[in-house]
Structure formats: C-alpha cells, structure tokens
Short mmCIF file of C-alpha atoms and ligand atoms in Angstrom, two decimals:
data_model
loop_
_atom_site.label_atom_id
_atom_site.label_comp_id
_atom_site.label_asym_id
_atom_site.label_seq_id
_atom_site.Cartn_x
_atom_site.Cartn_y
_atom_site.Cartn_z
CA MET A 24 2.85 -6.44 -22.39
CA LYS A 25 -0.69 -5.17 -22.84
CA ILE A 26 -1.47 -3.92 -26.33
CA SER A 27 -2.67 -0.46 -25.26
CA LYS A 28 0.77 0.24 -23.69
CA LEU A 29 2.39 -0.17 -27.11
CA PHE A 30 0.62 2.84 -28.53
CA GLU A 31 1.29 5.23 -25.66
CA GLU A 32 4.34 6.70 -27.41
CA HIS A 33 2.36 8.13 -30.34
CA ARG A 34 4.63 6.98 -33.11
CA PRO A 35 3.53 4.50 -35.75
CA ARG A 36 3.99 0.90 -34.71
CA PHE A 37 4.85 -1.77 -37.26
CA SER A 38 3.34 -5.21 -36.77
CA LEU A 39 3.07 -8.42 -38.79
CA GLU A 40 0.58 -11.22 -39.39
CA VAL A 41 1.45 -14.86 -40.06
CA PHE A 42 -0.77 -17.90 -40.53
CA PRO A 43 -0.26 -21.46 -39.26
CA PRO A 44 1.21 -23.87 -41.83
CA LYS A 45 -1.31 -25.94 -43.79
CA LYS A 46 -2.38 -29.19 -42.10
CA ASN A 47 0.30 -31.37 -43.73
CA GLY A 48 2.95 -28.64 -43.76
CA GLY A 49 4.32 -29.41 -40.29
CA ILE A 50 4.69 -26.84 -37.53
CA GLU A 51 8.45 -26.58 -38.13
CA THR A 52 7.93 -24.65 -41.40
CA ILE A 53 6.81 -21.68 -39.31
CA TYR A 54 10.37 -21.37 -37.97
CA GLU A 55 11.61 -20.42 -41.45
CA THR A 56 9.01 -17.67 -41.61
CA LEU A 57 9.77 -16.38 -38.12
CA ASP A 58 13.54 -16.57 -38.67
CA GLY A 59 13.03 -14.26 -41.63
CA LEU A 60 10.82 -11.83 -39.71
CA LYS A 61 12.55 -11.57 -36.33
CA ASP A 62 15.17 -8.98 -37.33
CA LEU A 63 12.43 -6.61 -38.52
CA LYS A 64 11.71 -5.93 -34.84
CA PRO A 65 7.93 -5.83 -35.18
CA ALA A 66 5.87 -4.42 -32.31
CA PHE A 67 4.01 -7.73 -32.35
CA ILE A 68 3.26 -10.69 -34.59
CA SER A 69 -0.33 -11.86 -34.83
CA VAL A 70 -1.23 -15.44 -35.73
CA THR A 71 -4.45 -16.23 -37.56
CA TYR A 72 -6.97 -18.81 -36.38
CA GLY A 73 -8.40 -21.39 -38.77
CA ALA A 74 -12.13 -21.07 -38.22
CA GLY A 75 -14.18 -24.24 -38.33
CA GLY A 76 -11.34 -26.63 -37.52
CA ASN A 77 -11.02 -28.92 -34.52
CA ILE A 78 -9.87 -26.79 -31.59
CA ALA A 79 -7.37 -29.38 -30.44
CA ASP A 80 -5.71 -29.33 -33.91
CA ASN A 81 -5.41 -25.59 -33.99
CA SER A 82 -1.79 -24.50 -33.93
CA THR A 83 -2.35 -20.78 -33.27
CA CYS A 84 -1.56 -21.19 -29.58
CA GLU A 85 1.59 -23.22 -30.22
CA ILE A 86 2.89 -20.67 -32.74
CA CYS A 87 2.15 -17.77 -30.36
CA SER A 88 4.12 -19.61 -27.70
CA ILE A 89 7.09 -19.98 -30.09
CA ILE A 90 6.92 -16.27 -31.01
CA LYS A 91 6.95 -15.27 -27.35
CA ASN A 92 9.27 -17.81 -25.82
CA LYS A 93 11.78 -18.49 -28.61
CA TYR A 94 11.82 -15.18 -30.48
CA ASN A 95 10.99 -12.87 -27.59
CA ILE A 96 8.43 -10.98 -29.66
CA MET A 97 4.94 -10.11 -28.43
CA PRO A 98 2.33 -12.43 -30.00
CA ILE A 99 -1.35 -11.75 -30.59
CA ALA A 100 -3.55 -14.82 -31.01
CA HIS A 101 -6.52 -14.48 -33.37
CA LEU A 102 -9.61 -16.24 -32.05
CA THR A 103 -12.96 -16.65 -33.80
CA CYS A 104 -16.20 -17.46 -32.02
CA VAL A 105 -19.00 -18.27 -34.44
CA ASN A 106 -17.99 -21.92 -34.72
CA ASN A 107 -16.99 -22.33 -31.09
CA THR A 108 -18.99 -22.98 -27.93
CA LYS A 109 -18.21 -21.25 -24.64
CA ALA A 110 -16.52 -24.47 -23.52
CA ASP A 111 -14.30 -24.39 -26.64
CA ILE A 112 -13.38 -20.77 -25.97
CA ASP A 113 -12.60 -21.58 -22.32
CA TYR A 114 -10.32 -24.40 -23.46
CA ILE A 115 -8.42 -22.11 -25.84
CA LEU A 116 -8.16 -19.24 -23.35
CA ASN A 117 -6.72 -21.63 -20.77
CA GLU A 118 -4.16 -22.89 -23.31
CA LEU A 119 -3.16 -19.32 -24.21
CA LYS A 120 -2.85 -18.34 -20.58
CA THR A 121 -0.69 -21.38 -19.83
CA VAL A 122 1.87 -20.39 -22.49
CA GLY A 123 1.86 -16.75 -21.40
CA VAL A 124 -0.07 -15.15 -24.30
CA GLU A 125 -1.67 -11.94 -23.05
CA ASN A 126 -3.21 -10.53 -26.22
CA ILE A 127 -6.10 -11.75 -28.33
CA LEU A 128 -7.62 -10.46 -31.58
CA ALA A 129 -11.27 -11.36 -30.97
CA LEU A 130 -13.26 -12.11 -34.13
CA ARG A 131 -16.59 -13.47 -35.21
CA GLY A 132 -15.18 -15.49 -38.12
CA ASP A 133 -16.79 -15.87 -41.52
CA ILE A 134 -20.09 -17.70 -41.76
CA ASN A 135 -19.51 -20.85 -43.80
CA PRO A 136 -22.77 -22.02 -45.43
CA ASP A 137 -21.56 -25.64 -45.12
CA VAL A 138 -20.79 -25.41 -41.39
CA PRO A 139 -23.77 -24.59 -39.18
CA PRO A 140 -22.65 -22.01 -36.60
CA LYS A 141 -22.69 -22.91 -32.92
CA HIS A 142 -25.04 -20.69 -30.97
CA ASP A 143 -23.06 -19.37 -28.00
CA PHE A 144 -21.67 -16.34 -29.86
CA LYS A 145 -23.26 -14.42 -32.70
CA HIS A 146 -20.90 -11.49 -33.08
CA ALA A 147 -17.40 -10.52 -32.05
CA ASP A 148 -18.67 -8.05 -29.41
CA GLU A 149 -19.97 -11.03 -27.39
CA LEU A 150 -16.54 -12.69 -27.55
CA VAL A 151 -14.87 -9.42 -26.52
CA SER A 152 -17.18 -9.19 -23.46
CA TYR A 153 -16.65 -12.86 -22.64
CA ILE A 154 -12.85 -12.58 -22.72
CA LYS A 155 -12.90 -9.23 -20.91
CA ALA A 156 -14.90 -10.77 -18.04
CA ARG A 157 -12.02 -13.18 -17.34
CA GLY A 158 -9.62 -10.28 -16.84
CA ASP A 159 -6.55 -12.15 -18.13
CA PHE A 160 -6.17 -10.68 -21.61
CA SER A 161 -5.81 -7.48 -23.54
CA ILE A 162 -8.23 -7.49 -26.49
CA SER A 163 -7.97 -6.27 -30.08
CA ALA A 164 -10.67 -6.43 -32.77
CA ALA A 165 -11.12 -6.08 -36.53
CA CYS A 166 -12.49 -3.09 -38.45
CA TYR A 167 -13.41 -2.41 -42.08
CA PRO A 168 -12.44 0.83 -43.89
CA GLU A 169 -14.76 -0.09 -46.76
CA CYS A 170 -17.52 -1.48 -44.50
CA HIS A 171 -17.98 -5.15 -43.61
CA PRO A 172 -19.69 -7.00 -46.50
CA ASP A 173 -22.56 -8.15 -44.22
CA SER A 174 -23.41 -4.58 -43.18
CA ASP A 175 -26.30 -2.58 -44.65
CA SER A 176 -24.40 0.67 -44.23
CA MET A 177 -21.20 2.22 -42.94
CA VAL A 178 -23.25 3.89 -40.18
CA SER A 179 -24.49 0.59 -38.76
CA ASP A 180 -21.01 -0.99 -39.15
CA ILE A 181 -19.40 1.86 -37.21
CA LEU A 182 -22.08 1.75 -34.51
CA HIS A 183 -21.41 -1.97 -34.08
CA LEU A 184 -17.68 -1.23 -33.98
CA LYS A 185 -18.24 1.40 -31.28
CA HIS A 186 -20.13 -1.20 -29.26
CA LYS A 187 -17.27 -3.70 -29.72
CA VAL A 188 -14.82 -1.11 -28.38
CA ASP A 189 -17.16 -0.28 -25.47
CA CYS A 190 -17.25 -4.01 -24.64
CA GLY A 191 -13.46 -3.94 -24.16
CA ALA A 192 -11.52 -3.89 -27.47
CA GLU A 193 -8.47 -1.70 -26.83
CA HIS A 194 -7.01 -1.66 -30.32
CA LEU A 195 -8.29 -2.20 -33.87
CA VAL A 196 -6.67 -3.77 -36.92
CA SER A 197 -8.17 -2.94 -40.28
CA GLN A 198 -9.10 -5.16 -43.16
CA LEU A 199 -6.80 -4.74 -46.16
CA PHE A 200 -7.51 -1.78 -48.43
CA PHE A 201 -5.78 -0.27 -51.45
CA ASN A 202 -7.03 3.30 -51.44
CA ASN A 203 -5.73 5.27 -48.45
CA GLU A 204 -8.55 7.83 -48.80
CA ASP A 205 -10.99 5.07 -47.78
CA PHE A 206 -8.97 4.54 -44.62
CA TYR A 207 -8.78 8.27 -43.78
CA GLU A 208 -12.53 8.75 -44.21
CA PHE A 209 -13.22 5.68 -42.10
CA ARG A 210 -10.81 6.83 -39.36
CA GLU A 211 -12.50 10.23 -39.24
CA LYS A 212 -15.96 8.62 -38.94
CA CYS A 213 -14.64 6.42 -36.12
CA ARG A 214 -13.32 9.44 -34.22
CA ILE A 215 -16.65 11.29 -34.71
CA ALA A 216 -18.43 8.19 -33.35
CA GLY A 217 -16.22 8.31 -30.24
CA ILE A 218 -13.98 5.37 -31.16
CA ASN A 219 -10.69 6.58 -29.75
CA VAL A 220 -8.56 3.43 -29.57
CA PRO A 221 -5.53 3.01 -31.87
CA ILE A 222 -6.46 1.88 -35.40
CA GLU A 223 -3.75 0.02 -37.31
CA ALA A 224 -3.91 -0.01 -41.09
CA GLY A 225 -3.87 -3.51 -42.60
CA ILE A 226 -1.61 -3.61 -45.67
CA MET A 227 -1.45 -6.56 -48.02
CA PRO A 228 1.29 -6.49 -50.67
CA VAL A 229 -0.10 -7.77 -53.97
CA THR A 230 1.98 -10.65 -55.33
CA SER A 231 -0.41 -12.44 -57.66
CA LYS A 232 -3.50 -11.36 -59.58
CA SER A 233 -5.52 -14.52 -58.88
CA GLY A 234 -4.59 -14.41 -55.17
CA ILE A 235 -5.68 -10.83 -54.72
CA MET A 236 -8.87 -11.29 -56.75
CA ARG A 237 -9.82 -14.25 -54.52
CA MET A 238 -9.11 -12.19 -51.43
CA VAL A 239 -11.11 -9.13 -52.48
CA SER A 240 -14.06 -11.29 -53.55
CA MET A 241 -14.18 -12.60 -49.96
CA CYS A 242 -13.62 -9.35 -48.08
CA GLY A 243 -15.21 -6.81 -50.42
CA ALA A 244 -12.18 -4.49 -50.75
CA SER A 245 -12.15 -2.44 -53.94
CA ILE A 246 -9.35 -2.30 -56.50
CA PRO A 247 -8.46 1.27 -57.53
CA LYS A 248 -7.76 2.00 -61.21
CA LYS A 249 -4.02 2.38 -60.60
CA LEU A 250 -3.82 -1.11 -59.04
CA ALA A 251 -6.08 -2.68 -61.70
CA LYS A 252 -3.79 -1.32 -64.43
CA MET A 253 -0.79 -2.77 -62.64
CA LEU A 254 -2.44 -6.20 -62.26
CA ASN A 255 -3.34 -6.30 -65.96
CA ARG A 256 0.07 -5.10 -67.12
CA PHE A 257 2.09 -7.62 -65.10
CA GLU A 258 -0.24 -10.60 -64.59
CA ASN A 259 1.94 -12.86 -66.73
CA ASN A 260 5.24 -11.64 -65.31
CA PRO A 261 5.31 -12.83 -61.68
CA LYS A 262 8.59 -11.12 -60.78
CA ALA A 263 7.45 -7.77 -62.18
CA LEU A 264 4.08 -8.09 -60.43
CA GLU A 265 5.77 -8.83 -57.12
CA ASP A 266 8.09 -5.82 -57.52
CA ALA A 267 5.15 -3.62 -58.48
CA GLY A 268 3.05 -4.95 -55.56
CA ILE A 269 5.85 -4.20 -53.10
CA ALA A 270 6.26 -0.68 -54.55
CA TYR A 271 2.48 -0.13 -54.23
CA ALA A 272 2.50 -1.25 -50.59
CA ILE A 273 5.50 1.00 -49.80
CA ASP A 274 3.73 3.96 -51.42
CA GLN A 275 0.62 3.29 -49.30
CA ILE A 276 2.70 3.01 -46.12
CA VAL A 277 4.69 6.22 -46.71
CA ASP A 278 1.43 8.12 -47.21
CA LEU A 279 -0.12 6.53 -44.10
CA ILE A 280 2.87 7.44 -41.95
CA SER A 281 2.74 11.00 -43.30
CA SER A 282 -0.92 11.06 -42.27
CA ASP A 283 -0.24 10.06 -38.65
CA VAL A 284 -1.43 6.49 -38.78
CA ASP A 285 -1.31 4.69 -35.41
CA GLY A 286 0.29 1.63 -36.93
CA ILE A 287 0.91 -0.51 -39.98
CA HIS A 288 -0.11 -4.16 -39.80
CA LEU A 289 1.53 -6.04 -42.66
CA TYR A 290 -0.12 -9.22 -43.91
CA THR A 291 3.10 -11.15 -44.59
CA MET A 292 1.46 -14.23 -46.19
CA ASN A 293 4.40 -16.08 -44.58
CA LYS A 294 6.79 -14.56 -47.17
CA PRO A 295 9.49 -12.89 -45.07
CA TYR A 296 11.48 -11.54 -48.03
CA ILE A 297 8.54 -9.34 -49.01
CA ALA A 298 8.20 -7.94 -45.48
CA GLN A 299 11.99 -7.41 -45.41
CA ARG A 300 11.94 -5.32 -48.59
CA ILE A 301 8.99 -3.24 -47.40
CA PHE A 302 10.41 -2.64 -43.92
CA ALA A 303 13.84 -1.74 -45.38
CA ALA A 304 12.22 0.91 -47.59
CA VAL A 305 10.52 2.65 -44.63
CA GLU A 306 13.13 1.94 -41.93
CA SER A 307 14.05 5.61 -41.43
CA MET A 308 10.37 6.53 -40.96
CA ARG A 309 9.70 4.14 -38.07
P1 LIG B 9 -18.24 -8.69 -36.17
O1 LIG B 9 -17.60 -7.59 -35.42
O2 LIG B 9 -19.19 -9.58 -35.45
O3 LIG B 9 -18.98 -8.02 -37.43
C1 LIG B 9 -19.52 -8.83 -38.47
C2 LIG B 9 -20.75 -8.15 -39.03
O4 LIG B 9 -21.80 -8.12 -38.05
C3 LIG B 9 -20.55 -6.68 -39.43
O5 LIG B 9 -21.36 -6.43 -40.54
C4 LIG B 9 -21.03 -5.90 -38.22
O6 LIG B 9 -21.47 -4.59 -38.54
C5 LIG B 9 -22.18 -6.78 -37.73
N1 LIG B 9 -22.35 -6.73 -36.28
C6 LIG B 9 -21.38 -6.65 -35.34
N2 LIG B 9 -21.92 -6.68 -34.10
C7 LIG B 9 -23.25 -6.79 -34.27
C8 LIG B 9 -24.36 -6.87 -33.37
N3 LIG B 9 -24.18 -6.85 -32.04
N4 LIG B 9 -25.61 -6.99 -33.89
C9 LIG B 9 -25.80 -7.03 -35.24
N5 LIG B 9 -24.80 -6.94 -36.14
C10 LIG B 9 -23.54 -6.83 -35.67
N6 LIG B 9 -11.14 -14.85 -39.91
C11 LIG B 9 -10.73 -16.07 -39.46
O7 LIG B 9 -11.45 -17.06 -39.63
N7 LIG B 9 -9.53 -16.22 -38.79
C12 LIG B 9 -8.71 -15.16 -38.55
O8 LIG B 9 -7.64 -15.31 -37.95
C13 LIG B 9 -9.11 -13.86 -39.03
N8 LIG B 9 -8.33 -12.76 -38.81
C14 LIG B 9 -8.77 -11.53 -39.22
C15 LIG B 9 -7.99 -10.40 -38.94
C16 LIG B 9 -8.40 -9.14 -39.37
C17 LIG B 9 -7.55 -7.93 -39.05
C18 LIG B 9 -9.62 -8.98 -40.09
C19 LIG B 9 -10.05 -7.62 -40.56
C20 LIG B 9 -10.40 -10.09 -40.36
C21 LIG B 9 -10.00 -11.37 -39.92
N9 LIG B 9 -10.78 -12.52 -40.16
C22 LIG B 9 -10.37 -13.76 -39.70
C23 LIG B 9 -12.03 -12.41 -40.92
C24 LIG B 9 -13.24 -12.14 -40.00
O9 LIG B 9 -13.49 -13.26 -39.21
C25 LIG B 9 -14.43 -11.80 -40.90
O10 LIG B 9 -14.24 -10.57 -41.52
C26 LIG B 9 -15.80 -11.89 -40.25
O11 LIG B 9 -16.77 -11.91 -41.31
C27 LIG B 9 -16.17 -10.75 -39.34
O12 LIG B 9 -15.45 -10.77 -38.18
P2 LIG B 9 -15.60 -9.57 -37.11
O13 LIG B 9 -14.88 -10.00 -35.91
O14 LIG B 9 -15.25 -8.29 -37.73
O15 LIG B 9 -17.20 -9.64 -36.86
#
C-alpha cells in the first residue's frame, strides 16, 4: 500500500521503527523484536539503514521483506544517499522492488568526517527526485521540529523541507523531541509554508541517561527542565528511569493525539516490551 493512502482516514496512525541487528548479532535476533511488536498492529514498521556500510551487507532490505512477507505488516525501508553512488542506489532499489517493498524513507545520512562522501547526491531532495523518477515507490522523508543541526535557521530548514516535499516526499517523520510545543510551532510553520503532507511525530522513550545524552548530542534535540529533573533523579535506578521514561512518552503521546497529530512514530530501540506498555496505555485513543 502507498503511504499517502494510510493517512486518508484522518485519524492518528501509530507506526514503529526498528534497526537491523549489530553485525555479529545475526539476522534471526530481529524475529524476537518483530514477534513482540506484531500484535501492536502498527500502521507500518520502518527499518533504519546503516549509513557508510557495504551495500551488500546491509540487512535493511532483508528485514523489510520479513516484515512484509512473514508478518504481513507494511514496511518502510530507510535509505541514505550521501555515501552511495547512483549505481549503489539502483542496486538497493532493485533489491527492494524484488521483495515487494513499496515505501522508502529517503534520507541524506549524517556526514561522517572519517568517510569522504560520494558525490552523486548532496541532499535528500536529490534522492527523493531520483527515486520518484523511477515511479516504483512511495516516498517519505525526515523533518526536524527543532531545526536540523546543519541549518542556519528554521526558515532555511523549512524552505529546504518544502522543496523536498515538492520533489515527491508524500509523508514526513519527525526527529525525536521532548517538548510538544516545539512540534506544534514547527507544524504550524510547515503549514504556512505550504507543506501539507502528513507529519508524524517521532517519539523516543527515554530508558537511560547516557543513551539519551548521546542521542541528543548527535541530533540537537533539547531536554526540557521536567525531563532533566527526571534523568537526574533516577539515573542510578534503571527500573525507575525506564518507568519514568515510558510515563513521559505516554504523556507526550496523549497530548499529541489531543492536538490532532497525523501520527505517532515510536522509536522502539528494538525493545518490544516498552512499545507494548506505551501502546497499551493509549489503545483506546487509536
Ligand atoms: P536533508 O534533507 O538533506 O537535510 C540536511 C541539511 O541540509 C538540513 O540542514 C537542510 O536544511 C539542508 N538542506 C536540505 N536540502 C538542501 C539543499 N537542496 N541545499 C542546501 N541545503 C539543503 N540516518 C541514517 O544514517 N540511517 C537512518 O536510517 C536514519 N533514519 C532517520 C529517520 C528519521 C525519522 C530522522 C529524522 C533521521 C534519520 N537519520 C538516519 C538521520 C539523518 O540521516 C540525519 O539527520 C541527516 O543529517 C539529515 O538527513 P535528511 O534526510 O534530513 O537531510
């Protein structure tokens, strides 16, 4: 099914993100994750793409195939372009088409100072146009409620986002954020700029202080006072921090649903029990 069809009903959709197992983890470990997520009936499950790796080693396509063909759930394959040539992208698109994947989250990827970028694609908009020209896929893209860290201003970031949508992105998934007001302001600016595709809110449940600090240092998300207090209070009590992080995510989601969000995209971190607790808490609101 094409992604844009999913949002025609105008009720919030609930989707999930998983990542491929680490190199030595073995592909079979993903079955445990998916077994734990399947009964949540997500609108789709997206699978991240390890930027910079060897394309033939990348298991995103294989996992998408498992999600579609074994679990009967719609997959979305993430695909980054800054470290890929057009030939690499063609190879991956052919693989995805062969296994029946119809949806791609088209991304630039982070610039790694130790890995010189290839030169066929500079930004995600070029990948969106490239995939769109083939006509085989429905395309999603990323967006940033607190502005992408490389951007000089929110205005230029939103203008680039508008261009990405004009190139063919039919649906947006946001970077994680912890203050819903940031998301609402961003959504309003998008609508004013003429970005009218569905925007799903990316929610990451906090389960460890070091993990979340590493993540926000990479993506530039800010930590509101309420969350900072929670992290400090429970940093040495993992169970309490996990419970508090789940409660925080549920609180964010309830407020987002009350504010007519198009969808919630939960970063599961391959921990199904956390997604289960969050989905159970909001089941009646779906
Ligand atoms: P772009 O849209 O290219 O934007 C990057 C920067 O360039 C922004 O500052 C933007 O304003 C600017 N820009 C955009 N277009 C232009 C233009 N034409 N001219 C000049 N400037 C421009 N990374 C992975 O490696 N694997 C993943 O699976 C993955 N999944 C992700 C999923 C989500 C939902 C999100 C939010 C991020 C994900 N990332 C992933 C991280 C992502 O690759 C990085 O955030 C990356 O730095 C930017 O990717 P982008 O597609 O948003 O880039």
